[in-house]
Backbone atoms as SQL, in Angstrom:
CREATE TABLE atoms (id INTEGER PRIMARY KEY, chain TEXT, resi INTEGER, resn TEXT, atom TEXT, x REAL, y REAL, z REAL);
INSERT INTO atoms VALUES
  (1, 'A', 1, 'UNK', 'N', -40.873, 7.846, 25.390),
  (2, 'A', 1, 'UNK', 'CA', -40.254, 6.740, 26.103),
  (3, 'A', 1, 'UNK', 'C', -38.960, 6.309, 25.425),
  (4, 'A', 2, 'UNK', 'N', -38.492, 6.295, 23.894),
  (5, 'A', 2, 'UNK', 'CA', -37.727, 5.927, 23.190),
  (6, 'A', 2, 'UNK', 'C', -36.813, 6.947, 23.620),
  (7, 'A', 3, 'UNK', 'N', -37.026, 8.014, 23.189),
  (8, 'A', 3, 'UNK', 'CA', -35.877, 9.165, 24.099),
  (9, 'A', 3, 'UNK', 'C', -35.069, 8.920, 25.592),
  (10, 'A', 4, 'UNK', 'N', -36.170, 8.276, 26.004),
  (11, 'A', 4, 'UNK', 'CA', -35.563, 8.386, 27.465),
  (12, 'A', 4, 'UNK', 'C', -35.064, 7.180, 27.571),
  (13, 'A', 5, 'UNK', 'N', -35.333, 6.144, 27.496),
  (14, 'A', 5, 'UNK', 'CA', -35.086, 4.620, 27.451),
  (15, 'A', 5, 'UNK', 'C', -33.483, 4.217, 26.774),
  (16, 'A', 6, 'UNK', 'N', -33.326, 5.446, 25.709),
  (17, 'A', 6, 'UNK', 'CA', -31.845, 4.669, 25.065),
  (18, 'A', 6, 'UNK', 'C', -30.938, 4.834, 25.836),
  (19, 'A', 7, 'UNK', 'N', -31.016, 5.828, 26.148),
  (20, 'A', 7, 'UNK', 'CA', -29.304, 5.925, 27.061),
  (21, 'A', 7, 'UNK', 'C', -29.381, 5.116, 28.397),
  (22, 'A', 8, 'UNK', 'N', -30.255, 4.660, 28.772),
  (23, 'A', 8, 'UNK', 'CA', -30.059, 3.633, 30.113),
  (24, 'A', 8, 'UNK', 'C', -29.805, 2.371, 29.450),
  (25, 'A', 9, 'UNK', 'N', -30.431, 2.273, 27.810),
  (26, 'A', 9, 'UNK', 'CA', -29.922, 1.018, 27.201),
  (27, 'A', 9, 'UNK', 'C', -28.731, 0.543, 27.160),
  (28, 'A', 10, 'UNK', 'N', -27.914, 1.936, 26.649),
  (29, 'A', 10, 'UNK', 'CA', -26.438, 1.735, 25.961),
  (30, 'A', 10, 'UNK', 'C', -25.607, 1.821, 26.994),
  (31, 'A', 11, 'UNK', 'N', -25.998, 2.226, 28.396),
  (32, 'A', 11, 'UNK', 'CA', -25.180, 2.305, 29.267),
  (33, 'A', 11, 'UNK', 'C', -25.488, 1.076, 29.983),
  (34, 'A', 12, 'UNK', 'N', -26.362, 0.412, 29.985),
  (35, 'A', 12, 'UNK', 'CA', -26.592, -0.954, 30.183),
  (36, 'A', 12, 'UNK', 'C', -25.952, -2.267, 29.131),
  (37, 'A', 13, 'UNK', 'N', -25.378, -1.901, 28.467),
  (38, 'A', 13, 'UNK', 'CA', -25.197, -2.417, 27.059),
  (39, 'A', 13, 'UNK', 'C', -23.536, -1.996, 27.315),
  (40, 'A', 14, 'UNK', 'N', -23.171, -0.877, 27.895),
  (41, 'A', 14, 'UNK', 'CA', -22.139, -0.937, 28.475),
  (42, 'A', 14, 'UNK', 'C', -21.473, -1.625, 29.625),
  (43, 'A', 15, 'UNK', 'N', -22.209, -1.532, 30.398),
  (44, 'A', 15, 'UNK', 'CA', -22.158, -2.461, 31.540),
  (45, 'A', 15, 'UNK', 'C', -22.366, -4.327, 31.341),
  (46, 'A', 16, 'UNK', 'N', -22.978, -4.343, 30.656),
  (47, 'A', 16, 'UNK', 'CA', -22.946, -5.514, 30.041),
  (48, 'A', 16, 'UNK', 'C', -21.639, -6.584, 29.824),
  (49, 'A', 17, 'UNK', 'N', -21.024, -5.449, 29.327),
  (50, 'A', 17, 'UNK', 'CA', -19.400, -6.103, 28.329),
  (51, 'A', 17, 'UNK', 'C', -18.541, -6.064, 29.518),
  (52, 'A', 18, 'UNK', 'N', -18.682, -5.377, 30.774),
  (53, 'A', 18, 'UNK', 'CA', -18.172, -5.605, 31.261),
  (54, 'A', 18, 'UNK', 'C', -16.882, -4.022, 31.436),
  (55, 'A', 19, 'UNK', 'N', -17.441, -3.199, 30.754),
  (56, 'A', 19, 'UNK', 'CA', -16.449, -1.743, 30.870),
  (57, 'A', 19, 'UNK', 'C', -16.788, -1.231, 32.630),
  (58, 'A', 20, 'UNK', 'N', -16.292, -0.529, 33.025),
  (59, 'A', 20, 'UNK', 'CA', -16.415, 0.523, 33.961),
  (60, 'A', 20, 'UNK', 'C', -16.884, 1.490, 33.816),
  (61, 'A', 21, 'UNK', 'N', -17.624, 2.277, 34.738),
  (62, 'A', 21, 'UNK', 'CA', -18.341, 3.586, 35.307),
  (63, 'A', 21, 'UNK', 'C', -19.292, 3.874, 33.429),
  (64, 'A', 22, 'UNK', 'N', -20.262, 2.687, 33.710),
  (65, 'A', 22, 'UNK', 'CA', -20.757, 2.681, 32.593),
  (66, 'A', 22, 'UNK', 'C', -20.986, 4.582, 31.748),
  (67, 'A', 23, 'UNK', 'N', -21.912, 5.205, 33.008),
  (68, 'A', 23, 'UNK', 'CA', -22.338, 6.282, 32.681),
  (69, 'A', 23, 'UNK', 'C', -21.328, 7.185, 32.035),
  (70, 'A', 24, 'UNK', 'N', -19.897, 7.390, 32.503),
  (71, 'A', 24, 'UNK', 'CA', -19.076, 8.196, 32.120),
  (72, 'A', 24, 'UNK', 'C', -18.860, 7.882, 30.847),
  (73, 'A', 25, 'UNK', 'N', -18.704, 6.047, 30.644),
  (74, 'A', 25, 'UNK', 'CA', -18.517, 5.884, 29.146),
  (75, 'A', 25, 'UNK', 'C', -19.412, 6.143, 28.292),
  (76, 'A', 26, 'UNK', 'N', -20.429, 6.440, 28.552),
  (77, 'A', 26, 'UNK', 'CA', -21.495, 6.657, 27.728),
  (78, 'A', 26, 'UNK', 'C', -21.128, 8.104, 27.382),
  (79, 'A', 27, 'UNK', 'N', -21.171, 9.002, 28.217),
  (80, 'A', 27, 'UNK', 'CA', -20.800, 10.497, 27.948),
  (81, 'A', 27, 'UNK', 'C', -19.577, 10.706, 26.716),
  (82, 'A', 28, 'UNK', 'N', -18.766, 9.935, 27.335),
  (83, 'A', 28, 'UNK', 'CA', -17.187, 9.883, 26.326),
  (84, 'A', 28, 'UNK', 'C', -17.864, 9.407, 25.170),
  (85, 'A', 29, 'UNK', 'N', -18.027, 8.485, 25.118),
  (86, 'A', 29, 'UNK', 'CA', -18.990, 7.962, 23.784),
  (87, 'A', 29, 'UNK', 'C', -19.363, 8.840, 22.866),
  (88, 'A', 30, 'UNK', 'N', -20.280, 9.644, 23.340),
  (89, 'A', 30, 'UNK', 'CA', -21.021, 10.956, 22.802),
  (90, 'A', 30, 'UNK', 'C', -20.213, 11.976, 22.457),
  (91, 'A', 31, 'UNK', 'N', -18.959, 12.255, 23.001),
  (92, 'A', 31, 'UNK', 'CA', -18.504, 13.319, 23.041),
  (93, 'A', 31, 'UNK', 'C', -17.047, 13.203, 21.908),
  (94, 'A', 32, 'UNK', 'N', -16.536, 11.635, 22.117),
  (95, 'A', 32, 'UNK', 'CA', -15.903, 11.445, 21.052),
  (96, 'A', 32, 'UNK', 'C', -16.900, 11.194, 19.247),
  (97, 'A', 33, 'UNK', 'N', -17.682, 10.285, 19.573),
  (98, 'A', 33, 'UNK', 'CA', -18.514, 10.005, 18.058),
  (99, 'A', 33, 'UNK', 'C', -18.818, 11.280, 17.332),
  (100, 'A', 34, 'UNK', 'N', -19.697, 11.989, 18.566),
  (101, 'A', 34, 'UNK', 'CA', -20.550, 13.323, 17.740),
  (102, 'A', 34, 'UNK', 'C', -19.842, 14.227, 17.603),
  (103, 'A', 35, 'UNK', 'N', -18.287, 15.018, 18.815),
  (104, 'A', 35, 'UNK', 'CA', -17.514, 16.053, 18.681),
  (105, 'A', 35, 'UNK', 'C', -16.621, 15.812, 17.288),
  (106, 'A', 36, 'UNK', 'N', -16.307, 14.786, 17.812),
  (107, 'A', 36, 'UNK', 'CA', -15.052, 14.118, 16.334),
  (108, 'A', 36, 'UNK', 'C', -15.724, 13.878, 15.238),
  (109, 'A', 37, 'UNK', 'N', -16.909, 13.477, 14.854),
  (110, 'A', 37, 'UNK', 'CA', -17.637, 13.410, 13.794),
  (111, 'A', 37, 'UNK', 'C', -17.506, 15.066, 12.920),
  (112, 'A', 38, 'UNK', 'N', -18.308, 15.761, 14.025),
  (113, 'A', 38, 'UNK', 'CA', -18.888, 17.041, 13.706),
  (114, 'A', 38, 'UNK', 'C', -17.037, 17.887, 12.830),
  (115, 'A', 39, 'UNK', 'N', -16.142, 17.300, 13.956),
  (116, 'A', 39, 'UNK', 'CA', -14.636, 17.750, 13.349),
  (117, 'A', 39, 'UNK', 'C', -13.951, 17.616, 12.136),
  (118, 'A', 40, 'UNK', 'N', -14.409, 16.471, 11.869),
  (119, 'A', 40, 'UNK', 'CA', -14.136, 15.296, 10.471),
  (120, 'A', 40, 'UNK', 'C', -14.707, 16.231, 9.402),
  (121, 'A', 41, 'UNK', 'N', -16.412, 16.070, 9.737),
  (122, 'A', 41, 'UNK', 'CA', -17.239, 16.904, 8.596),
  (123, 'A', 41, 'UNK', 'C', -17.036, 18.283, 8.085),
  (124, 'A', 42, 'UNK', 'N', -16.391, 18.798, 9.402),
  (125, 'A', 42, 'UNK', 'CA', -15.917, 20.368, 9.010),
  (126, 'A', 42, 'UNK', 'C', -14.642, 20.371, 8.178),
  (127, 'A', 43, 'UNK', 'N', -13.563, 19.210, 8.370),
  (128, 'A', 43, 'UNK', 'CA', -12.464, 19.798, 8.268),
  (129, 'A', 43, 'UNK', 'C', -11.549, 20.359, 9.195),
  (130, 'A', 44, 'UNK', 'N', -11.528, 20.157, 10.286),
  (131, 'A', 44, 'UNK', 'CA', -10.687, 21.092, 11.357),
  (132, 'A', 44, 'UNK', 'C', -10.292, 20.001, 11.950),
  (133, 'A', 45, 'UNK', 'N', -8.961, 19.942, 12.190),
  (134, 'A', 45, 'UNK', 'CA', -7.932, 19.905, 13.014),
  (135, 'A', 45, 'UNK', 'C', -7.870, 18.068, 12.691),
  (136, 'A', 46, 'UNK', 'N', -8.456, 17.576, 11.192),
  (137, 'A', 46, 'UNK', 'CA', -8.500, 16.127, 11.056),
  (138, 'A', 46, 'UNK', 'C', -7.363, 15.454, 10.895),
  (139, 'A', 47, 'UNK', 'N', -5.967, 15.895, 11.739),
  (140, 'A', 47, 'UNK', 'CA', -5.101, 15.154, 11.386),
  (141, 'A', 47, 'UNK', 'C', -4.845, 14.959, 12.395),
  (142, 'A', 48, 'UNK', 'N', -5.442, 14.990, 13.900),
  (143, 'A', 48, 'UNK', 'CA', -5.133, 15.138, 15.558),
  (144, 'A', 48, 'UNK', 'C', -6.702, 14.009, 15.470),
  (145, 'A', 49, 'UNK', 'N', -7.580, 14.633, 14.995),
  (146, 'A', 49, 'UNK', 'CA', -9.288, 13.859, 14.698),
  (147, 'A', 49, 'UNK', 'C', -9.312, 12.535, 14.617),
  (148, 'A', 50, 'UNK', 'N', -8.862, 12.460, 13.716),
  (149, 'A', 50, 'UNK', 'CA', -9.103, 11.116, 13.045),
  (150, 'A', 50, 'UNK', 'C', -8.336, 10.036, 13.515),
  (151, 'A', 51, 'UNK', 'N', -6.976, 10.243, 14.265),
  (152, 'A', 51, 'UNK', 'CA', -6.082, 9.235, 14.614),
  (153, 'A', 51, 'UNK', 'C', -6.745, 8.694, 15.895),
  (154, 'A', 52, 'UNK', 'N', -7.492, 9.924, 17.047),
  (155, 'A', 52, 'UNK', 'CA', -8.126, 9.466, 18.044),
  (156, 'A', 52, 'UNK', 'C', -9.622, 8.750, 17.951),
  (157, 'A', 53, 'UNK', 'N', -10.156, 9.234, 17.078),
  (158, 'A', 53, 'UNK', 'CA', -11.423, 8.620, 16.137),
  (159, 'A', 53, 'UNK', 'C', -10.987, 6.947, 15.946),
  (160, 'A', 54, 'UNK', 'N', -9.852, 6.671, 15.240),
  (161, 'A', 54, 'UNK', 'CA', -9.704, 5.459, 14.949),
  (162, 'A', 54, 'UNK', 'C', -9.614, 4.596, 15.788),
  (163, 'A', 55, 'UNK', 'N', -8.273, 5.218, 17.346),
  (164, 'A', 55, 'UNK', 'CA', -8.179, 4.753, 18.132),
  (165, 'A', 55, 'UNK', 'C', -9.393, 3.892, 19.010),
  (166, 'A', 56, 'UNK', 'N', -10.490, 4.852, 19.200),
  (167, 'A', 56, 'UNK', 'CA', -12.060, 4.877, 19.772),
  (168, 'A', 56, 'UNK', 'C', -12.697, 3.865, 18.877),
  (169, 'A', 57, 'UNK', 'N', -12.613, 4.025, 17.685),
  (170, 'A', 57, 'UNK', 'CA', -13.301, 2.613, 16.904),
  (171, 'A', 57, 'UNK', 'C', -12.757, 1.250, 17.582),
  (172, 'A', 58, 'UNK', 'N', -11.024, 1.145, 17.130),
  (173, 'A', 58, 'UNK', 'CA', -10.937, 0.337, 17.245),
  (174, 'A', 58, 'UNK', 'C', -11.205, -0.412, 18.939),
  (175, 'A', 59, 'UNK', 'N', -11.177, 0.302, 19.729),
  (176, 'A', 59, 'UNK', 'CA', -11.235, 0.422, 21.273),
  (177, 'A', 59, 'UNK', 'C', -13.023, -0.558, 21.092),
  (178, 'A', 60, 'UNK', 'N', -13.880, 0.023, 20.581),
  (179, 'A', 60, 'UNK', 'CA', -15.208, -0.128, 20.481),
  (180, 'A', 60, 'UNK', 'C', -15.231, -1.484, 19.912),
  (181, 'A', 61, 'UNK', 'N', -14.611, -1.852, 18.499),
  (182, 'A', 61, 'UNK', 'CA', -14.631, -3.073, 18.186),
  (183, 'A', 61, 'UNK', 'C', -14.168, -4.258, 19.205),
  (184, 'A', 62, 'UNK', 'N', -12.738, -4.091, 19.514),
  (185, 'A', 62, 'UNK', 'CA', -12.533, -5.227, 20.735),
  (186, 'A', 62, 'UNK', 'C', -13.610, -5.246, 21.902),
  (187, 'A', 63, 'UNK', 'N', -14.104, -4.560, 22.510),
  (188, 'A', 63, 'UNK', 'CA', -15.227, -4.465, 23.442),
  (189, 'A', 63, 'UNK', 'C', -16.391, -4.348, 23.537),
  (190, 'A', 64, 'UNK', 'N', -16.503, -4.499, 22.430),
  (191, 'A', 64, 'UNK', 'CA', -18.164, -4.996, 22.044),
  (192, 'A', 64, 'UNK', 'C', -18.485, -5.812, 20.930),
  (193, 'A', 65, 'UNK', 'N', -17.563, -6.456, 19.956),
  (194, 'A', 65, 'UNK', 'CA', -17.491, -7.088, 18.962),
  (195, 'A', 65, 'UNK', 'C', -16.441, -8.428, 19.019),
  (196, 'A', 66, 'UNK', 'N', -16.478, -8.828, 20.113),
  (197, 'A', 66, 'UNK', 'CA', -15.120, -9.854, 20.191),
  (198, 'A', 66, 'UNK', 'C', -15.676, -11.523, 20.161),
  (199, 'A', 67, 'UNK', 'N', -17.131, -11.561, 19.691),
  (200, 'A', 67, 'UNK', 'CA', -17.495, -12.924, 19.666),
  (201, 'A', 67, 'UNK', 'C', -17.903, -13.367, 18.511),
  (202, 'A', 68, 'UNK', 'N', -16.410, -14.018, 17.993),
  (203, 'A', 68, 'UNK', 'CA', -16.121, -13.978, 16.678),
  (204, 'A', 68, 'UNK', 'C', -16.944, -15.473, 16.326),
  (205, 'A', 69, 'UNK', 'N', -17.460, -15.998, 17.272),
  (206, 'A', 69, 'UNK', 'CA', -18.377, -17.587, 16.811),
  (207, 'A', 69, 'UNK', 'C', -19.700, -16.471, 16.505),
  (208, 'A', 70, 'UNK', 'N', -20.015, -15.626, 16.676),
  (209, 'A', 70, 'UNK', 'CA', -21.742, -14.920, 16.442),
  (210, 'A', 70, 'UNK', 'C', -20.850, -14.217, 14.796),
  (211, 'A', 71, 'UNK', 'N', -22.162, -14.634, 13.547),
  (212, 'A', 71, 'UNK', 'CA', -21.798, -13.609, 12.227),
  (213, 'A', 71, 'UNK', 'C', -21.802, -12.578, 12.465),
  (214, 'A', 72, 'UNK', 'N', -22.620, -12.251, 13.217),
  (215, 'A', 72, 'UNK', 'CA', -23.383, -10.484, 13.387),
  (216, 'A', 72, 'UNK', 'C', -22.262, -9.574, 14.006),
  (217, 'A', 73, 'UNK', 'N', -21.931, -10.589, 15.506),
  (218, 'A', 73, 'UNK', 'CA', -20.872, -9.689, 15.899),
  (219, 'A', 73, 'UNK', 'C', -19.220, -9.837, 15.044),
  (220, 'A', 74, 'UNK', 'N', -18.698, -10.590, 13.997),
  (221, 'A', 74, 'UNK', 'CA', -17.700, -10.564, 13.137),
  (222, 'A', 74, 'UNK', 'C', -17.900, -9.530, 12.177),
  (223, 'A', 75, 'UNK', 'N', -18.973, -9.604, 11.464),
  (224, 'A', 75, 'UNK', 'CA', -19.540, -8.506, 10.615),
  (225, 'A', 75, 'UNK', 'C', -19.450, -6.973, 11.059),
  (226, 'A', 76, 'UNK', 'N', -19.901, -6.683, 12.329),
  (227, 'A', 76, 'UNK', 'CA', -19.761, -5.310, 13.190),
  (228, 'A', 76, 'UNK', 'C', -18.444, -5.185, 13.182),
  (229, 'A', 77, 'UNK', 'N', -17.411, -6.306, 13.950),
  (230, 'A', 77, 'UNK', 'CA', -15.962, -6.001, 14.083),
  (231, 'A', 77, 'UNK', 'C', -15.177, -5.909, 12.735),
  (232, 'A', 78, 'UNK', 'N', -15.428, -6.090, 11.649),
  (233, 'A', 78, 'UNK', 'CA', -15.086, -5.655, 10.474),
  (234, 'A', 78, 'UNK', 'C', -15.742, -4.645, 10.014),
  (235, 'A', 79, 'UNK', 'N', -16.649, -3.887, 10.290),
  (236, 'A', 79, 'UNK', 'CA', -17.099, -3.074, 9.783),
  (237, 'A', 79, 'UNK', 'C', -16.405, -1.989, 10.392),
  (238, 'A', 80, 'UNK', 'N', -16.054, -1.663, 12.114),
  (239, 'A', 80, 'UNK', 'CA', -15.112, -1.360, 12.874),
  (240, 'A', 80, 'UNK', 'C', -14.026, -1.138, 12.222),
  (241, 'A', 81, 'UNK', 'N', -13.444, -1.976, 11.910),
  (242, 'A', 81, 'UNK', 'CA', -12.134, -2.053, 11.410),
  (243, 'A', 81, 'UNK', 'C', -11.877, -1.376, 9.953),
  (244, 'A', 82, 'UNK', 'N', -13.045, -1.395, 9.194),
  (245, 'A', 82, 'UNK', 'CA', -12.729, -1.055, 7.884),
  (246, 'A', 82, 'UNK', 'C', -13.145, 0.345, 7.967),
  (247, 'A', 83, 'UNK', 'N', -13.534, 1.044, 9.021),
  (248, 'A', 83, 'UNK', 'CA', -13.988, 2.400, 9.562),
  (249, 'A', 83, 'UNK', 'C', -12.639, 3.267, 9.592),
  (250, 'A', 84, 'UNK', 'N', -11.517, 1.768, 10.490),
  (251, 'A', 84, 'UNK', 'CA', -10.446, 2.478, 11.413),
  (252, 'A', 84, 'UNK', 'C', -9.800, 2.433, 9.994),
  (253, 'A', 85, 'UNK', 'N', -9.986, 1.991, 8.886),
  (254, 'A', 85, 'UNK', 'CA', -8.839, 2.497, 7.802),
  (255, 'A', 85, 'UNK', 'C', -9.135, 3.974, 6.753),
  (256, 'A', 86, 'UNK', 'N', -10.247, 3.924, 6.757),
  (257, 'A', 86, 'UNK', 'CA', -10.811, 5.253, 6.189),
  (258, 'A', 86, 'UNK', 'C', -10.142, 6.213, 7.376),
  (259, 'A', 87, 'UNK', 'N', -10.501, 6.381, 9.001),
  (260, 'A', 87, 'UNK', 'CA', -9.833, 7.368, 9.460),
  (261, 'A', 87, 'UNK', 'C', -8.143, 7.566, 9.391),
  (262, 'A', 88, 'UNK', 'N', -8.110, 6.290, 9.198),
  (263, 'A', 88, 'UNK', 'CA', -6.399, 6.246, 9.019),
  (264, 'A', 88, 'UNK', 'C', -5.777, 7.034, 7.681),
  (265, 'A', 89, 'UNK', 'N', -7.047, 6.814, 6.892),
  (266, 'A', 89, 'UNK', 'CA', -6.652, 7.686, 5.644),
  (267, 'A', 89, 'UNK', 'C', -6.650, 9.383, 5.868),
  (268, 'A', 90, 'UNK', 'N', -7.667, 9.717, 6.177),
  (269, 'A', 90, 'UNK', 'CA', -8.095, 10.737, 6.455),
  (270, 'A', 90, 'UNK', 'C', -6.870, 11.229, 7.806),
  (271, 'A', 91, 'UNK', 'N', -5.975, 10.611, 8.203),
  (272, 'A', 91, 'UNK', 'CA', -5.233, 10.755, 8.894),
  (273, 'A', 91, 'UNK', 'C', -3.754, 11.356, 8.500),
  (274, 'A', 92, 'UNK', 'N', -3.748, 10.445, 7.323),
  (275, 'A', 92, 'UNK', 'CA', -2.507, 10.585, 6.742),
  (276, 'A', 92, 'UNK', 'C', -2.510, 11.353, 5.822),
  (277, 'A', 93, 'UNK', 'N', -3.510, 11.945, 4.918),
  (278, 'A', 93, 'UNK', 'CA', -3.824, 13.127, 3.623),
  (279, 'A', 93, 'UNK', 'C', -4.439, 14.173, 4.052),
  (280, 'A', 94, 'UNK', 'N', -5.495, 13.934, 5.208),
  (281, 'A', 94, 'UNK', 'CA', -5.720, 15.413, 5.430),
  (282, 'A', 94, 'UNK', 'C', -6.965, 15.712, 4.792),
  (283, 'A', 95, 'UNK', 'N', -7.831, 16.682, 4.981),
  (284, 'A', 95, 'UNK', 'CA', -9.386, 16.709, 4.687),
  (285, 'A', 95, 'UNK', 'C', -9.386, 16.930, 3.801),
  (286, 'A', 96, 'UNK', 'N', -8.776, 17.451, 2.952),
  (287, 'A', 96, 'UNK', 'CA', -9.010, 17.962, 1.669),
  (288, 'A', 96, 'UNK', 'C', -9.165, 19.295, 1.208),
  (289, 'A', 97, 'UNK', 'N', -8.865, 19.748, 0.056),
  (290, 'A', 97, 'UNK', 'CA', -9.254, 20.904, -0.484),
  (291, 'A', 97, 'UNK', 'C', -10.730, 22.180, 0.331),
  (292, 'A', 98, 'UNK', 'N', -11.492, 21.178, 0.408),
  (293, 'A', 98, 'UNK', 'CA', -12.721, 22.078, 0.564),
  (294, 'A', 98, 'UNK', 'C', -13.136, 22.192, 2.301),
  (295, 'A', 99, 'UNK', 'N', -12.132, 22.112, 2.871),
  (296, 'A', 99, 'UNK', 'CA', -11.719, 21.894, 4.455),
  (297, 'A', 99, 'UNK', 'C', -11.836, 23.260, 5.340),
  (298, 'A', 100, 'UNK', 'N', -12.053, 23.207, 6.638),
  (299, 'A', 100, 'UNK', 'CA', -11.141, 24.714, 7.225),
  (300, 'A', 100, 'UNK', 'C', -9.775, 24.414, 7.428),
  (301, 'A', 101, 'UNK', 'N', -9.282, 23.283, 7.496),
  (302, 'A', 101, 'UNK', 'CA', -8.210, 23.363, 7.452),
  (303, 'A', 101, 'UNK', 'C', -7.027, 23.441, 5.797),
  (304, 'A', 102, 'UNK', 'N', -7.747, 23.892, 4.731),
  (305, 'A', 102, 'UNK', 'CA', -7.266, 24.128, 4.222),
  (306, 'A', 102, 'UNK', 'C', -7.501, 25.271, 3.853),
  (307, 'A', 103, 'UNK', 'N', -8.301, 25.740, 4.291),
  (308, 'A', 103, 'UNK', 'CA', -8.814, 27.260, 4.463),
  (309, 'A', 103, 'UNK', 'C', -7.973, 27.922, 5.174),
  (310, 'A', 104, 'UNK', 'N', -7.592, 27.649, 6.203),
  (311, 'A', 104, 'UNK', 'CA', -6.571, 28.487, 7.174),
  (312, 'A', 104, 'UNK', 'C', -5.123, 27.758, 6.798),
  (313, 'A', 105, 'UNK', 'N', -4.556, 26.809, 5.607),
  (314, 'A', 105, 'UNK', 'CA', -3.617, 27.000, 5.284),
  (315, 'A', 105, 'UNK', 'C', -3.222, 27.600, 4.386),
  (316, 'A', 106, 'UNK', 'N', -4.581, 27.900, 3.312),
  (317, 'A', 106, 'UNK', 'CA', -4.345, 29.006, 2.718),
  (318, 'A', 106, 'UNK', 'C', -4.429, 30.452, 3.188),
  (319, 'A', 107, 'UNK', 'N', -4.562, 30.964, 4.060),
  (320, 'A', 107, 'UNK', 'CA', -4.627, 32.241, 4.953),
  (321, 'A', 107, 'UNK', 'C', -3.046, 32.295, 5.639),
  (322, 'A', 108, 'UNK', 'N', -2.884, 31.235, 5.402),
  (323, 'A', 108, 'UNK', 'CA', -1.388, 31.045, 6.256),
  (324, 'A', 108, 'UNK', 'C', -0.308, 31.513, 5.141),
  (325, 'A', 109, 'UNK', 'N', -0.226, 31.130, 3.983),
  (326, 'A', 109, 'UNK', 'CA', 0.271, 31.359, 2.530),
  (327, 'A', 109, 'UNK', 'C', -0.011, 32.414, 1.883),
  (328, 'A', 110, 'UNK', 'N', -1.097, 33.296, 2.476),
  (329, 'A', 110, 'UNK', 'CA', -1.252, 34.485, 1.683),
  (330, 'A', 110, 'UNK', 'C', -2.406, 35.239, 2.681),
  (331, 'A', 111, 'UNK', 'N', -1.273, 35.929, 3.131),
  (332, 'A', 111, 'UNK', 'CA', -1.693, 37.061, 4.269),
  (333, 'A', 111, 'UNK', 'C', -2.120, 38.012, 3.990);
């Protein structure tokens, strides 16, 4: 029942706030968190990743975190926010050494 029950939650939980075509956002949801996640963790292509990642946070914080009289929801929208600066980092330096994308810039440097 827990399986089946969440996603009518969150798309109810979408609909809630007041977004549009709840269901689609739910899909996008999924497809940005878990695709872009899964992108981040690999290393690939995190300098295109992470800027749209942040974008999507911060998108998420204003629209579901904007009732700044509730602690809980201030706490979430900072937590949001302090998310969107880690991707911002990861934006601006790049995955790092142990990356595919530094894997294929070293393949690029020595053919």
């Amino acid at each position: 029942l827990g399986k089946i029950a969440a996603p009518a939650m969150t798309q109810g939980y979408i609909a809630s706030v007041g977004l549009p075509f709840p269901v689609l956002s739910y899909l996008m949801a999924i497809v940005v968190e878990v695709g872009g996640g899964l992108l981040l963790l690999a290393g690939y292509q995190t300098r295109i990743v992470a800027p749209i990642m942040a974008a999507f946070t911060v998108a998420a914080a204003l629209a579901f975190h904007r009732d700044f009289s509730d602690q809980n929801q201030m706490i979430h929208f900072l937590k949001n926010i302090a998310i969107t600066g880690g991707l911002l980092q990861v934006a601006a330096f790049g995955a790092g050494s142990v990356s595919l994308d530094a894997r294929r810039a070293l393949t690029r440097t020595n053919p």
